[in-house]
mmCIF file of C-alpha atoms in Angstrom:
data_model
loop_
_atom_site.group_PDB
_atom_site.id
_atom_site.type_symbol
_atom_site.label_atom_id
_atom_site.label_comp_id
_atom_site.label_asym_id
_atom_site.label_seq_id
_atom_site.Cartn_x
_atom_site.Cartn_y
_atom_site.Cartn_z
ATOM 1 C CA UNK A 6 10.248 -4.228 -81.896
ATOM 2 C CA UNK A 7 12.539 -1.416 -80.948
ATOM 3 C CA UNK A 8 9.811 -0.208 -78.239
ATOM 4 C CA UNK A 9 9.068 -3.667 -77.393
ATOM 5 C CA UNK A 10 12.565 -4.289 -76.678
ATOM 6 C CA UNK A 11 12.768 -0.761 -74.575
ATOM 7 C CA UNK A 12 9.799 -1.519 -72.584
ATOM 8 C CA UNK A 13 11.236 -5.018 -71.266
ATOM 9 C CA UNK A 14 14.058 -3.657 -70.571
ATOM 10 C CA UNK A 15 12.517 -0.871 -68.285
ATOM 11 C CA UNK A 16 10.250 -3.819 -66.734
ATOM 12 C CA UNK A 17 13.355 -5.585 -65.991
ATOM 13 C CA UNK A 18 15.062 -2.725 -64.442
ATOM 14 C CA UNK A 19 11.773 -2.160 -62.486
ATOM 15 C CA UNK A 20 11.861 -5.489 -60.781
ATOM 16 C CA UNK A 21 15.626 -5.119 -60.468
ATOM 17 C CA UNK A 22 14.818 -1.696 -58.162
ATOM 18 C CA UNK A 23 11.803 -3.664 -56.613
ATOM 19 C CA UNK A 24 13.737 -6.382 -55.799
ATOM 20 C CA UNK A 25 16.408 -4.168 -54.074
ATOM 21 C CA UNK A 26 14.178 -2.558 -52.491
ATOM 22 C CA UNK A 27 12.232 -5.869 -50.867
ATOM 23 C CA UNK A 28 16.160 -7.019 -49.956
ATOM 24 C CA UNK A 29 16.757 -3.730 -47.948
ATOM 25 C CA UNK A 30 13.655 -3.773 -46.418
ATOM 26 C CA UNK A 31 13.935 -7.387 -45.371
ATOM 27 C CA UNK A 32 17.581 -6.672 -44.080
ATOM 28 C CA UNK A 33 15.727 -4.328 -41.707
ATOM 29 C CA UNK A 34 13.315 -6.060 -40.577
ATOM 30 C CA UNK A 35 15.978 -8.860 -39.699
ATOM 31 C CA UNK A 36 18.422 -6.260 -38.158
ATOM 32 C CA UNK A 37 14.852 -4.653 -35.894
ATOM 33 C CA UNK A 38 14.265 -7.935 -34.944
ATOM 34 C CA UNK A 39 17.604 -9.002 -33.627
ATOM 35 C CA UNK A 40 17.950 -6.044 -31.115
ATOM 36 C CA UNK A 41 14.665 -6.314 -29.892
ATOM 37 C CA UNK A 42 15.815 -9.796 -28.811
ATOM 38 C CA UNK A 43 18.780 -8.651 -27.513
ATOM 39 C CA UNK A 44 17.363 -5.656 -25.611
ATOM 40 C CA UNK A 45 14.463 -8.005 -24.248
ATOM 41 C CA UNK A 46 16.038 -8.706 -20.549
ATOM 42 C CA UNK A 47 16.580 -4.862 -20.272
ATOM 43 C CA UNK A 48 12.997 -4.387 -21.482
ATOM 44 C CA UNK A 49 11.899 -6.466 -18.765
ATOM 45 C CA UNK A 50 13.424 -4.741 -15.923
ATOM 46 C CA UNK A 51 11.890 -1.596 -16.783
ATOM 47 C CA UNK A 52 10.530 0.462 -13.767
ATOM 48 C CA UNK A 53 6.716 -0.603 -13.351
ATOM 49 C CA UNK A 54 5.400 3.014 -14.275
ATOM 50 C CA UNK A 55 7.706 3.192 -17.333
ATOM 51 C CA UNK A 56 6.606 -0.445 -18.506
ATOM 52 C CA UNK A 57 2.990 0.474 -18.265
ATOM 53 C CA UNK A 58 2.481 4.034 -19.704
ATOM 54 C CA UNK A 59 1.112 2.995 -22.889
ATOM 55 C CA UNK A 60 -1.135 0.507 -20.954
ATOM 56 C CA UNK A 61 -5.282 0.972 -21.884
ATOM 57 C CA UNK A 62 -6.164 0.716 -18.181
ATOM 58 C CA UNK A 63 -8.682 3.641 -18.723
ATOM 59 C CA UNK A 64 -10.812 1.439 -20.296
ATOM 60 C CA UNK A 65 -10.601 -1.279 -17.720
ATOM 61 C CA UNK A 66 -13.603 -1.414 -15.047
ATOM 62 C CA UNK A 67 -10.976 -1.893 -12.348
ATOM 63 C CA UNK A 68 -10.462 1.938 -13.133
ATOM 64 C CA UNK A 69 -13.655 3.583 -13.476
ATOM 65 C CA UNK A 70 -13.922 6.124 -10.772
ATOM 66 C CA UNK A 71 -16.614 9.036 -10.101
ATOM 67 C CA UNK A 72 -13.805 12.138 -9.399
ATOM 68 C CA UNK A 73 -14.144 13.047 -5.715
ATOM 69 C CA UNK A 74 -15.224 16.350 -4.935
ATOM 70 C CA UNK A 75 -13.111 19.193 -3.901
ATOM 71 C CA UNK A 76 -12.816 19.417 -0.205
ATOM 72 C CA UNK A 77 -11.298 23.101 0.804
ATOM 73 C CA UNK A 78 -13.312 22.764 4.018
ATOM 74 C CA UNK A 79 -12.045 26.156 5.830
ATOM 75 C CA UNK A 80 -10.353 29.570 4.575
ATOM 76 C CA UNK A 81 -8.142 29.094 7.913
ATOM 77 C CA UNK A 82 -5.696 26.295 6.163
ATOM 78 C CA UNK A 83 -2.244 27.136 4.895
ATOM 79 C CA UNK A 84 -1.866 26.592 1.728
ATOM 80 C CA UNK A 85 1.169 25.137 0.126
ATOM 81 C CA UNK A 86 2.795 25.359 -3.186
ATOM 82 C CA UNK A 87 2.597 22.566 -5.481
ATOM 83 C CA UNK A 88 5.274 23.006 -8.585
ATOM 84 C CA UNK A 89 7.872 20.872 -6.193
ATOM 85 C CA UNK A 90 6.694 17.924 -4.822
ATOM 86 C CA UNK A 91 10.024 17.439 -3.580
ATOM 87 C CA UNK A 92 9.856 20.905 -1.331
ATOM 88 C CA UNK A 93 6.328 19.998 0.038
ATOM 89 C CA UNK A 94 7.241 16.788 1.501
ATOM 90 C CA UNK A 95 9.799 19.048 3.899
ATOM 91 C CA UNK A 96 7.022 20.901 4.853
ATOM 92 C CA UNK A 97 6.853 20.851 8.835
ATOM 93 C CA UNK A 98 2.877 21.583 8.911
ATOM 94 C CA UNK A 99 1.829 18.452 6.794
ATOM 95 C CA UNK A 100 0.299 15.372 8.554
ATOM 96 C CA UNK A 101 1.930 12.993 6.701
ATOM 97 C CA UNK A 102 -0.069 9.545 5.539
ATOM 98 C CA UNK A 103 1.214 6.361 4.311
ATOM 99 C CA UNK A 104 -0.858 3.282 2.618
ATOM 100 C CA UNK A 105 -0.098 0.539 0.668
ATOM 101 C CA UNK A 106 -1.199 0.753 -3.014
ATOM 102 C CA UNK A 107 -2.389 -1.497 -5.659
ATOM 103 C CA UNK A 108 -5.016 -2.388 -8.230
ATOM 104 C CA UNK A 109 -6.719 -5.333 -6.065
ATOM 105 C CA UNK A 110 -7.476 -3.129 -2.951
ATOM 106 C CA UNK A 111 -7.821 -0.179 -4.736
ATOM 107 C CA UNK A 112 -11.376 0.145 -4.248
ATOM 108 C CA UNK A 113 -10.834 0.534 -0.869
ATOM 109 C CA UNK A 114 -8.204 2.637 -0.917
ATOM 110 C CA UNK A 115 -10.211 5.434 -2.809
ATOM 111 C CA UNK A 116 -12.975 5.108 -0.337
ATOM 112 C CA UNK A 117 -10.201 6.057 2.698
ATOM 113 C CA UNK A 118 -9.061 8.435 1.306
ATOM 114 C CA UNK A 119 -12.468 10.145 0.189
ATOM 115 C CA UNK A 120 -13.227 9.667 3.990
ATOM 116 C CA UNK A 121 -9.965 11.385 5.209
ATOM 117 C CA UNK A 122 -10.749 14.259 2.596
ATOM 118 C CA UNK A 123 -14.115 14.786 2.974
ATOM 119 C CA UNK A 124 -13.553 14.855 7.403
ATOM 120 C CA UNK A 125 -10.272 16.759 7.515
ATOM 121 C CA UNK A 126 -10.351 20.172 8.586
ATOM 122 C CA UNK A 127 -7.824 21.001 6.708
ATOM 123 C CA UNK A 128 -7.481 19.074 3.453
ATOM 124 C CA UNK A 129 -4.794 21.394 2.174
ATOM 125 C CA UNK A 130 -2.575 20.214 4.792
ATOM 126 C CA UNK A 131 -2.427 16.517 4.015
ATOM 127 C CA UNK A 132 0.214 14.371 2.231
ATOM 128 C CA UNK A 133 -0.279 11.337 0.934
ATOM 129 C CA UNK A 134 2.849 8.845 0.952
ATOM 130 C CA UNK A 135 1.509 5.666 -1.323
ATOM 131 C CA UNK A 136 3.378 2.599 -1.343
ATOM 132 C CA UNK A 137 2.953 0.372 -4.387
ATOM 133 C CA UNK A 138 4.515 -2.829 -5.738
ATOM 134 C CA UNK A 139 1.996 -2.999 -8.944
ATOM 135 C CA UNK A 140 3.028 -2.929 -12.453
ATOM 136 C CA UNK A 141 0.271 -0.742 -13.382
ATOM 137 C CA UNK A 142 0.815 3.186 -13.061
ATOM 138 C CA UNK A 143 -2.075 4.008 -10.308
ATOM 139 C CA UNK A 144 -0.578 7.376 -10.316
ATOM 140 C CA UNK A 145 -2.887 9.048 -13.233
ATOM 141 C CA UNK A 146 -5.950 7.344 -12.070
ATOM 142 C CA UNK A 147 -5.175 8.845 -8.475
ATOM 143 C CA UNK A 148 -4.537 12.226 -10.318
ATOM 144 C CA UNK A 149 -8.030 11.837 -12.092
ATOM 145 C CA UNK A 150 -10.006 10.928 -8.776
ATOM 146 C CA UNK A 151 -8.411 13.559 -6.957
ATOM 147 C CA UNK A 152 -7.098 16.295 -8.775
ATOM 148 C CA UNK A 153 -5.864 18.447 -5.810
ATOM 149 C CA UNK A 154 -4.804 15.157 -4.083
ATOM 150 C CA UNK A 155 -1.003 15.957 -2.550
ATOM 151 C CA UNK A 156 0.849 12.415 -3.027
ATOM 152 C CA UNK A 157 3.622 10.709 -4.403
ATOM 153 C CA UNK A 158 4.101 6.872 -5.151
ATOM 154 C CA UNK A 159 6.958 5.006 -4.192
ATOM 155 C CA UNK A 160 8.465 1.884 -5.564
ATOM 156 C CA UNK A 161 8.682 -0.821 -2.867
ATOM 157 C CA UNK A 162 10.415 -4.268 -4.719
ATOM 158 C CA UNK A 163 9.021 -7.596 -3.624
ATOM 159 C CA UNK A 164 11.537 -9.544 -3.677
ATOM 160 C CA UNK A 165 13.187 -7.717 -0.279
ATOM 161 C CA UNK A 166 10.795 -9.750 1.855
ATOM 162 C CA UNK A 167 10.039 -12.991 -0.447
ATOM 163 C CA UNK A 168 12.612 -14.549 0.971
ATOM 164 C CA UNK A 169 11.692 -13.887 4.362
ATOM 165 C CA UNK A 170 7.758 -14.525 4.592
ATOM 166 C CA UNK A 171 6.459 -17.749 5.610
ATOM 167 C CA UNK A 172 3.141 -19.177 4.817
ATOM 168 C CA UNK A 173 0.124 -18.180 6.974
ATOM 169 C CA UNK A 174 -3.731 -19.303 7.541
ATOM 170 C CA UNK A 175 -4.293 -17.124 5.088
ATOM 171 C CA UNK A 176 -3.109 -16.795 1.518
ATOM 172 C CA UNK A 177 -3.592 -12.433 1.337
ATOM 173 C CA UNK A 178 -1.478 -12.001 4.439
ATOM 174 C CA UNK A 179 1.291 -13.725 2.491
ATOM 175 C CA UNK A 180 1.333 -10.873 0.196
ATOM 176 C CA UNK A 181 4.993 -8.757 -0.243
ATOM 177 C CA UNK A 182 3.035 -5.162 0.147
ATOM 178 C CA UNK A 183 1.575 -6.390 3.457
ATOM 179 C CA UNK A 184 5.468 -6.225 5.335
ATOM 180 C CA UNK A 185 6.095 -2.719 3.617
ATOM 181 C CA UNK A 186 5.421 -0.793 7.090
ATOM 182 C CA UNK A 187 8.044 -2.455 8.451
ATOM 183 C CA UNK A 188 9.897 -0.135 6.014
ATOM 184 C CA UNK A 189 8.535 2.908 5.958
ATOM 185 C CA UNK A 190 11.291 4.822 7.647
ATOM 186 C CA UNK A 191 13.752 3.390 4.632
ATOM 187 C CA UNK A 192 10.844 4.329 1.644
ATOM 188 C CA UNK A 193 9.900 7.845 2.907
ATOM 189 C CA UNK A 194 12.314 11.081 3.005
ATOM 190 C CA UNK A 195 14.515 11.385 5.747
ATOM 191 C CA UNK A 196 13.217 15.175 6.230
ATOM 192 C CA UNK A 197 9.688 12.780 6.963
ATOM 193 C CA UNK A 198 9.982 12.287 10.462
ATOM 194 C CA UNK A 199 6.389 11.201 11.821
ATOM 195 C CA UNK A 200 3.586 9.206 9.485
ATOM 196 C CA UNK A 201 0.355 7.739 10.382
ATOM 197 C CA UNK A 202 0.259 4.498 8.883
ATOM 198 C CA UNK A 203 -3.154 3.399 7.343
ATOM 199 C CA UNK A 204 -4.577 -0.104 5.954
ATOM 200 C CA UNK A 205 -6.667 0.132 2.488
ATOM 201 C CA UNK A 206 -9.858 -1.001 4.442
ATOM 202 C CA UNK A 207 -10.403 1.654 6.602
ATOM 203 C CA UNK A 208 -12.916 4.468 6.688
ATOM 204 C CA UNK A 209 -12.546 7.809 8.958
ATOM 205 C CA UNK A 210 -15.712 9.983 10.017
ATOM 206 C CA UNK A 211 -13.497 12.233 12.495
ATOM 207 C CA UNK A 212 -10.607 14.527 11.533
ATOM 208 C CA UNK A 213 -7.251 12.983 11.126
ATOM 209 C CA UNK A 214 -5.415 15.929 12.417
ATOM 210 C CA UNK A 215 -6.833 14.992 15.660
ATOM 211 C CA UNK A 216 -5.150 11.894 15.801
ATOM 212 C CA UNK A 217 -2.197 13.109 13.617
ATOM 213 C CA UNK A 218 -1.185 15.366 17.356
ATOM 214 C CA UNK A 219 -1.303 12.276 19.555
ATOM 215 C CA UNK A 220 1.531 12.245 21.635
ATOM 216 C CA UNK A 221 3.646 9.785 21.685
ATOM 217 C CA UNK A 222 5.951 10.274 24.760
ATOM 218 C CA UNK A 223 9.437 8.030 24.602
ATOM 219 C CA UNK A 224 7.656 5.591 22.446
ATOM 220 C CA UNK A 225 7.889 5.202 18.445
ATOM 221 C CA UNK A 226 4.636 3.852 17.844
ATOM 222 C CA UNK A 227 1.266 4.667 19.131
ATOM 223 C CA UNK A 228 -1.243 2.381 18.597
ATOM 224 C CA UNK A 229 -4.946 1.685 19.919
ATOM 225 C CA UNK A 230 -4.419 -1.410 22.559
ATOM 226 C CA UNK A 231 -6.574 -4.349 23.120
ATOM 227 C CA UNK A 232 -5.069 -5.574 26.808
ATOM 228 C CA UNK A 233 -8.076 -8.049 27.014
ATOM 229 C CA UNK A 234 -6.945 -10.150 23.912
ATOM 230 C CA UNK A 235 -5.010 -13.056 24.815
ATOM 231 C CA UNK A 236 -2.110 -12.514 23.256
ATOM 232 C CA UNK A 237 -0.619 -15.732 24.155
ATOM 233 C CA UNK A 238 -3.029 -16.684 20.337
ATOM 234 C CA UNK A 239 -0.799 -15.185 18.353
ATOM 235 C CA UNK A 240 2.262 -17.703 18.874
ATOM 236 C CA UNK A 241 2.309 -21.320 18.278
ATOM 237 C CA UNK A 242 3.235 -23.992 21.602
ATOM 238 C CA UNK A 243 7.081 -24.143 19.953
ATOM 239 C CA UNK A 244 7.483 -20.507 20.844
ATOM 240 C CA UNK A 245 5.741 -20.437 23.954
ATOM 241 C CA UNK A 246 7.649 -23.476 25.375
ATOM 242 C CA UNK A 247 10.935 -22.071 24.053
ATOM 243 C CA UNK A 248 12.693 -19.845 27.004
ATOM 244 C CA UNK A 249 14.978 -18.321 24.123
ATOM 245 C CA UNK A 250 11.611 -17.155 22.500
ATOM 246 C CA UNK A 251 9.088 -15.911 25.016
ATOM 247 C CA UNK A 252 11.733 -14.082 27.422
ATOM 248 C CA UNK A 253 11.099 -11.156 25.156
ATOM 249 C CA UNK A 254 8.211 -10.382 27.018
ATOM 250 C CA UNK A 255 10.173 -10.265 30.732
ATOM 251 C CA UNK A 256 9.322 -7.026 32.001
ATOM 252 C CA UNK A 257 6.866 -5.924 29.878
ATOM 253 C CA UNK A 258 2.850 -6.425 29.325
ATOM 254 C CA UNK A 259 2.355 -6.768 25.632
ATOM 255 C CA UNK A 260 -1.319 -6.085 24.691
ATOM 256 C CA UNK A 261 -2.783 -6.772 21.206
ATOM 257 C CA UNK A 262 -2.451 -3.939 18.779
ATOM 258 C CA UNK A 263 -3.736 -3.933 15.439
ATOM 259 C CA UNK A 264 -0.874 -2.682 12.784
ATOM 260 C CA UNK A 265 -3.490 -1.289 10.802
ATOM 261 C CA UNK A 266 -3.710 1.902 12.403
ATOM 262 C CA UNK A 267 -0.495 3.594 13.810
ATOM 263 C CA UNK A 268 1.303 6.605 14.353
ATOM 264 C CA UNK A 269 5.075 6.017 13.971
ATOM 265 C CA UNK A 270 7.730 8.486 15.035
ATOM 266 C CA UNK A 271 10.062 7.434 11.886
ATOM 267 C CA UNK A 272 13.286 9.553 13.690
ATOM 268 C CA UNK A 273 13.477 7.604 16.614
ATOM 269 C CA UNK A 274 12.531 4.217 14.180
ATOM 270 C CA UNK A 275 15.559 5.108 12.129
ATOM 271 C CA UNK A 276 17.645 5.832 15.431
ATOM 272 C CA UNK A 277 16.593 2.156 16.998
ATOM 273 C CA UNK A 278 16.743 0.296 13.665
ATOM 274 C CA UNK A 279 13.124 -1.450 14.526
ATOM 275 C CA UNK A 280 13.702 -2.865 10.354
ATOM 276 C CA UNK A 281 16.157 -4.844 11.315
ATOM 277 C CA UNK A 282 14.837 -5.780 14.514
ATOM 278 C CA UNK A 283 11.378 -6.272 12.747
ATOM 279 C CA UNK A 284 13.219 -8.659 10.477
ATOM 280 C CA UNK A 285 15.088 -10.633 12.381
ATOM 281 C CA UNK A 286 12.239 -12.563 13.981
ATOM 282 C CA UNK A 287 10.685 -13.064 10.445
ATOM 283 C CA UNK A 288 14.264 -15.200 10.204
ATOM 284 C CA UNK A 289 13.122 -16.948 13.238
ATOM 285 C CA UNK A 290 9.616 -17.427 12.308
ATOM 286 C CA UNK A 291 11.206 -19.094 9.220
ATOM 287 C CA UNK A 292 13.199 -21.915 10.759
ATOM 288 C CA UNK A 293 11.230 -22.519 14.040
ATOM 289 C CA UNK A 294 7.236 -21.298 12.865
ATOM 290 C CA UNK A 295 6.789 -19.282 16.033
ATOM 291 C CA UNK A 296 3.249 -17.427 14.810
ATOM 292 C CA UNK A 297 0.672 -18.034 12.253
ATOM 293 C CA UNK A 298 -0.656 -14.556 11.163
ATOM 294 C CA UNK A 299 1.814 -13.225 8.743
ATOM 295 C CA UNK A 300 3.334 -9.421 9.196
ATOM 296 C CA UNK A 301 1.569 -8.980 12.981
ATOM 297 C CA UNK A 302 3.549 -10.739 15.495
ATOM 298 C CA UNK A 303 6.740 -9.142 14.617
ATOM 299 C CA UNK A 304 5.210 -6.068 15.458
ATOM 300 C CA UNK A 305 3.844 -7.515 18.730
ATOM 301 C CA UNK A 306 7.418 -8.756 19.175
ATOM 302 C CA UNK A 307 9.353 -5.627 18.856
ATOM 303 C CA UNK A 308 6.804 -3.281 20.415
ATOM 304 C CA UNK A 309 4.251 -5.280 22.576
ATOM 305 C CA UNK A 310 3.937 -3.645 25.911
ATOM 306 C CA UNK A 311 6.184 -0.621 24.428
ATOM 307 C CA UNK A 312 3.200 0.912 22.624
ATOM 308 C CA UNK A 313 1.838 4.538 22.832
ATOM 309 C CA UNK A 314 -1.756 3.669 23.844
ATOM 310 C CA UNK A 315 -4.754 5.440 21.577
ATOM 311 C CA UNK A 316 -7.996 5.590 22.076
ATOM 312 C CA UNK A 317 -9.629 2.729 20.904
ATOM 313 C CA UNK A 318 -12.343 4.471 18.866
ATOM 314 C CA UNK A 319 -9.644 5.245 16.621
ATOM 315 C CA UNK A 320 -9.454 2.068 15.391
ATOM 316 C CA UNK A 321 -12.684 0.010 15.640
ATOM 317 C CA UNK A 322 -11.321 -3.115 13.515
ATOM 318 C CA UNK A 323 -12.231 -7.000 12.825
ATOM 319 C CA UNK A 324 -15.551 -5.615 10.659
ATOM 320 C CA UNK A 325 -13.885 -7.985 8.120
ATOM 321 C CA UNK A 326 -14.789 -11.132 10.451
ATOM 322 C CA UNK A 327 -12.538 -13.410 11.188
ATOM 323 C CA UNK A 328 -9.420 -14.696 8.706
ATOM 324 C CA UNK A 329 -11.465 -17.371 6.941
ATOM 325 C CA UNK A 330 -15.333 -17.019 6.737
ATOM 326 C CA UNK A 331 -15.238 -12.951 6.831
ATOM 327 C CA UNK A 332 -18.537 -13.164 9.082
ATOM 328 C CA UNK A 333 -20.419 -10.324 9.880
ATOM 329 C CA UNK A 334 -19.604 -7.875 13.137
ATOM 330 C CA UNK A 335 -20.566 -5.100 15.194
ATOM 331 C CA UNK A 336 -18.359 -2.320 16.205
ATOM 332 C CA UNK A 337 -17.342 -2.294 19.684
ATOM 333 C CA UNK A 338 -18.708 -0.238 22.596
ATOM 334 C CA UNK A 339 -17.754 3.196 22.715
ATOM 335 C CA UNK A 340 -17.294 6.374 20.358
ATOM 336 C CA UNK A 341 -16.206 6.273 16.642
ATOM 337 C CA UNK A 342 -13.737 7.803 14.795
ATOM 338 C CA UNK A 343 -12.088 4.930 12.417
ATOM 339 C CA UNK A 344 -13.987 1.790 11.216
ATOM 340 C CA UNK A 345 -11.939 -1.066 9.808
ATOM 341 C CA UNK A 346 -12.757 -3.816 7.739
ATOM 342 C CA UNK A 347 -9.585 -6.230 9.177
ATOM 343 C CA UNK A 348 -10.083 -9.905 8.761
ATOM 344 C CA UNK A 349 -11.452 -12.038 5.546
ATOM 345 C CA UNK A 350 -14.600 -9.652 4.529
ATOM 346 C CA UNK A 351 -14.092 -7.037 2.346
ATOM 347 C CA UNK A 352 -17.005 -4.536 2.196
ATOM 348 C CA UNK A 353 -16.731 -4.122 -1.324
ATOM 349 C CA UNK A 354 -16.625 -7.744 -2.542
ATOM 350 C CA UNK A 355 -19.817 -8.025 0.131
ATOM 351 C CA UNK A 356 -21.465 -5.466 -1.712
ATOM 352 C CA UNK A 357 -21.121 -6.626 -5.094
ATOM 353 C CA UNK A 358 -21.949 -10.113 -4.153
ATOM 354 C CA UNK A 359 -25.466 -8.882 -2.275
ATOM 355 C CA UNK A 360 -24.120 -10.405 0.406
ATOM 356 C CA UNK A 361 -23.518 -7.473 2.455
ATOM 357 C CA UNK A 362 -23.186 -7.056 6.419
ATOM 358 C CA UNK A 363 -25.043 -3.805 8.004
ATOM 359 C CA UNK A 364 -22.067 -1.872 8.561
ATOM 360 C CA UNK A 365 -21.191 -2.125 4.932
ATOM 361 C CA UNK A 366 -23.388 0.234 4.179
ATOM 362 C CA UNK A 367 -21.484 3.029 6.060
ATOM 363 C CA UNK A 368 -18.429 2.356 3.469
ATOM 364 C CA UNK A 369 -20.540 2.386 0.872
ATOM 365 C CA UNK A 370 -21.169 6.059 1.360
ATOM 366 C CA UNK A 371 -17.075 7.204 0.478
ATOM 367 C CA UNK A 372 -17.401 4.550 -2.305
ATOM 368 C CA UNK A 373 -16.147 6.273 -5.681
ATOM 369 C CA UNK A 374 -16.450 3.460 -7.708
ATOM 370 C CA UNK A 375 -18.251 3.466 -10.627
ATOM 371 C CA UNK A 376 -18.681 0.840 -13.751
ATOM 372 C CA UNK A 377 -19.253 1.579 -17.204
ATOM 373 C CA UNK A 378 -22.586 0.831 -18.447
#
């Protein structure tokens, strides 16, 4: 009875220690649980590529990508050291390149830059300014496409335009990361003081150096022109019947130009404040709906008939059709240098639909995508 009477009481003081045990751990869990909830909101503004580190993108077809190949296309290229990012960017031999960024047009983006790679002279010399508004981290799938890509990503937050974008024919051009040109000069380094500017549905068969040393006079952006384009299109009756409105134009000829392809000169941008001048008539367009086509006619605005003219072949655009149906098109007359998809068709989406357009097939060449079986 004596052991009997031992043994319970052990059993008892086992439970007691069990119990404690389960108390403290439940205490925990309770005291774990409240500061999650109370560090939620700060949780939530984490910086995109913080929030998304432990994400399991690789295994997401949107990021399965053949790695380019290694372009060092002549021993003649300076080379540049690579442990400081921050040093490179000062470098006064880079031609300096600046897209937009994010996972929906990032098939296209790889393809332009394989083309601007793979036709570059100098390879070495190029630096990549990205401009992204996506929650995902692209930068490690860059860095695994192009290992001895030069680049950096910056941040650009939505909500500085949101308020100022109105609604257009077409829901895409609506999107925040389609105004982030307009500030460029803001985004990149002050020490950054020309950029060719670069849409995600572009391809290049000619060396961007050569259009990197167009010369851009007195002006602060050069731009291939389209003077028989009747620009009058691009504005609605209201601002065309409105003297306050259309006297910007006295005393200048404003062609077309397409903002997909430009060469900015961001030290005299900076100087001039085109931002704010850029964003002013997005006020306008709000309360009087001056234009239709999203982030273009402020740029015709600000710079029509002030524009560095470049030759045309350097941007060979509207392969995307028009806004809406994306129809099929030829390039226009003349030598080649850039093709661009602008307008509703994407080549990509053509492709994958087998409902491509003959030109497609040139993209397809500097396409590094690549499913998983």
């Amino acid at each position: 009875m004596k052991l009997n009477s031992k043994k319970g009481s052990q059993e008892d003081h086992n439970t007691e220690d069990k119990m404690t045990c389960f108390t403290e751990i439940s205490s925990l869990m309770i005291t774990i649980s409240i500061v999650i909830i109370l560090a939620y909101p700060f949780l939530q503004s984490s910086p995109p590529t913080e929030a998304t580190k432990s994400s399991n993108s690789n295994h997401d077809p949107l990021f399965s990508y053949r790695q380019s190949p290694h372009f060092k296309n002549s021993p003649k290229c300076a080379t540049f050291p690579t442990n400081s990012i921050s040093k490179k960017i000062c470098n006064p031999s880079l031609v300096h390149i600046s897209m937009t960024l994010d996972t929906k047009f990032l098939r296209g983006s790889v393809a332009a830059i394989h083309s601007i790679l793979r036709h570059s002279h100098c390879p070495e010399n190029l630096f990549f300014h990205f401009i992204s508004s996506d929650s995902t981290n692209l930068e490690p799938h860059l860095e695994k496409i192009f290992p001895s890509l030069a680049f950096k990503i910056y941040y650009f937050n939505p909500g500085i335009v949101r308020n100022k974008i109105s609604s257009t024919i077409r829901e895409a051009l609506e999107h925040p990361l389609n105004y982030a040109r307009n500030y460029l000069a803001e985004l990149l380094e002050p020490c950054v003081e020309r950029v060719i500017y670069l849409d995600s549905d572009i391809i290049l068969v000619d060396d961007i150096s050569n259009l990197w040393k167009t010369s851009l006079g007195s002006r602060t952006v050069g731009s291939p022109e389209y003077c028989h384009a009747n620009i009058t299109n691009y504005f609605t009756p209201k601002f065309w019947s409105h003297k306050k409105f259309f006297r910007v134009f006295r005393g200048r000829r404003p062609c077309y130009f397409n903002t997909g392809v430009m060469v900015i000169d961001l030290s005299k941008w900076r100087k001039y404040k085109y931002t704010r001048k850029l964003e002013r008539w997005m006020k306008i367009q709000r309360g009087h709906r001056i234009y239709e086509l999203g982030s273009l006619p402020p740029f015709l605005l600000v710079f029509g008939g002030k524009i560095a003219p470049i030759h045309q072949k350097w941007n060979q655009h509207g392969l995307g059709g028009d806004n809406l149906s994306g129809s099929c098109r030829n390039i226009h007359g003349g030598p080649v240098s850039l093709l661009h998809w602008s307008g509703g068709g994407k080549p990509w989406l053509r492709l994958d639909s087998a409902n491509s357009c003959p030109l497609d097939e040139i993209w397809a060449r500097y396409d590094l995508h690549a499913p998983p079986m």
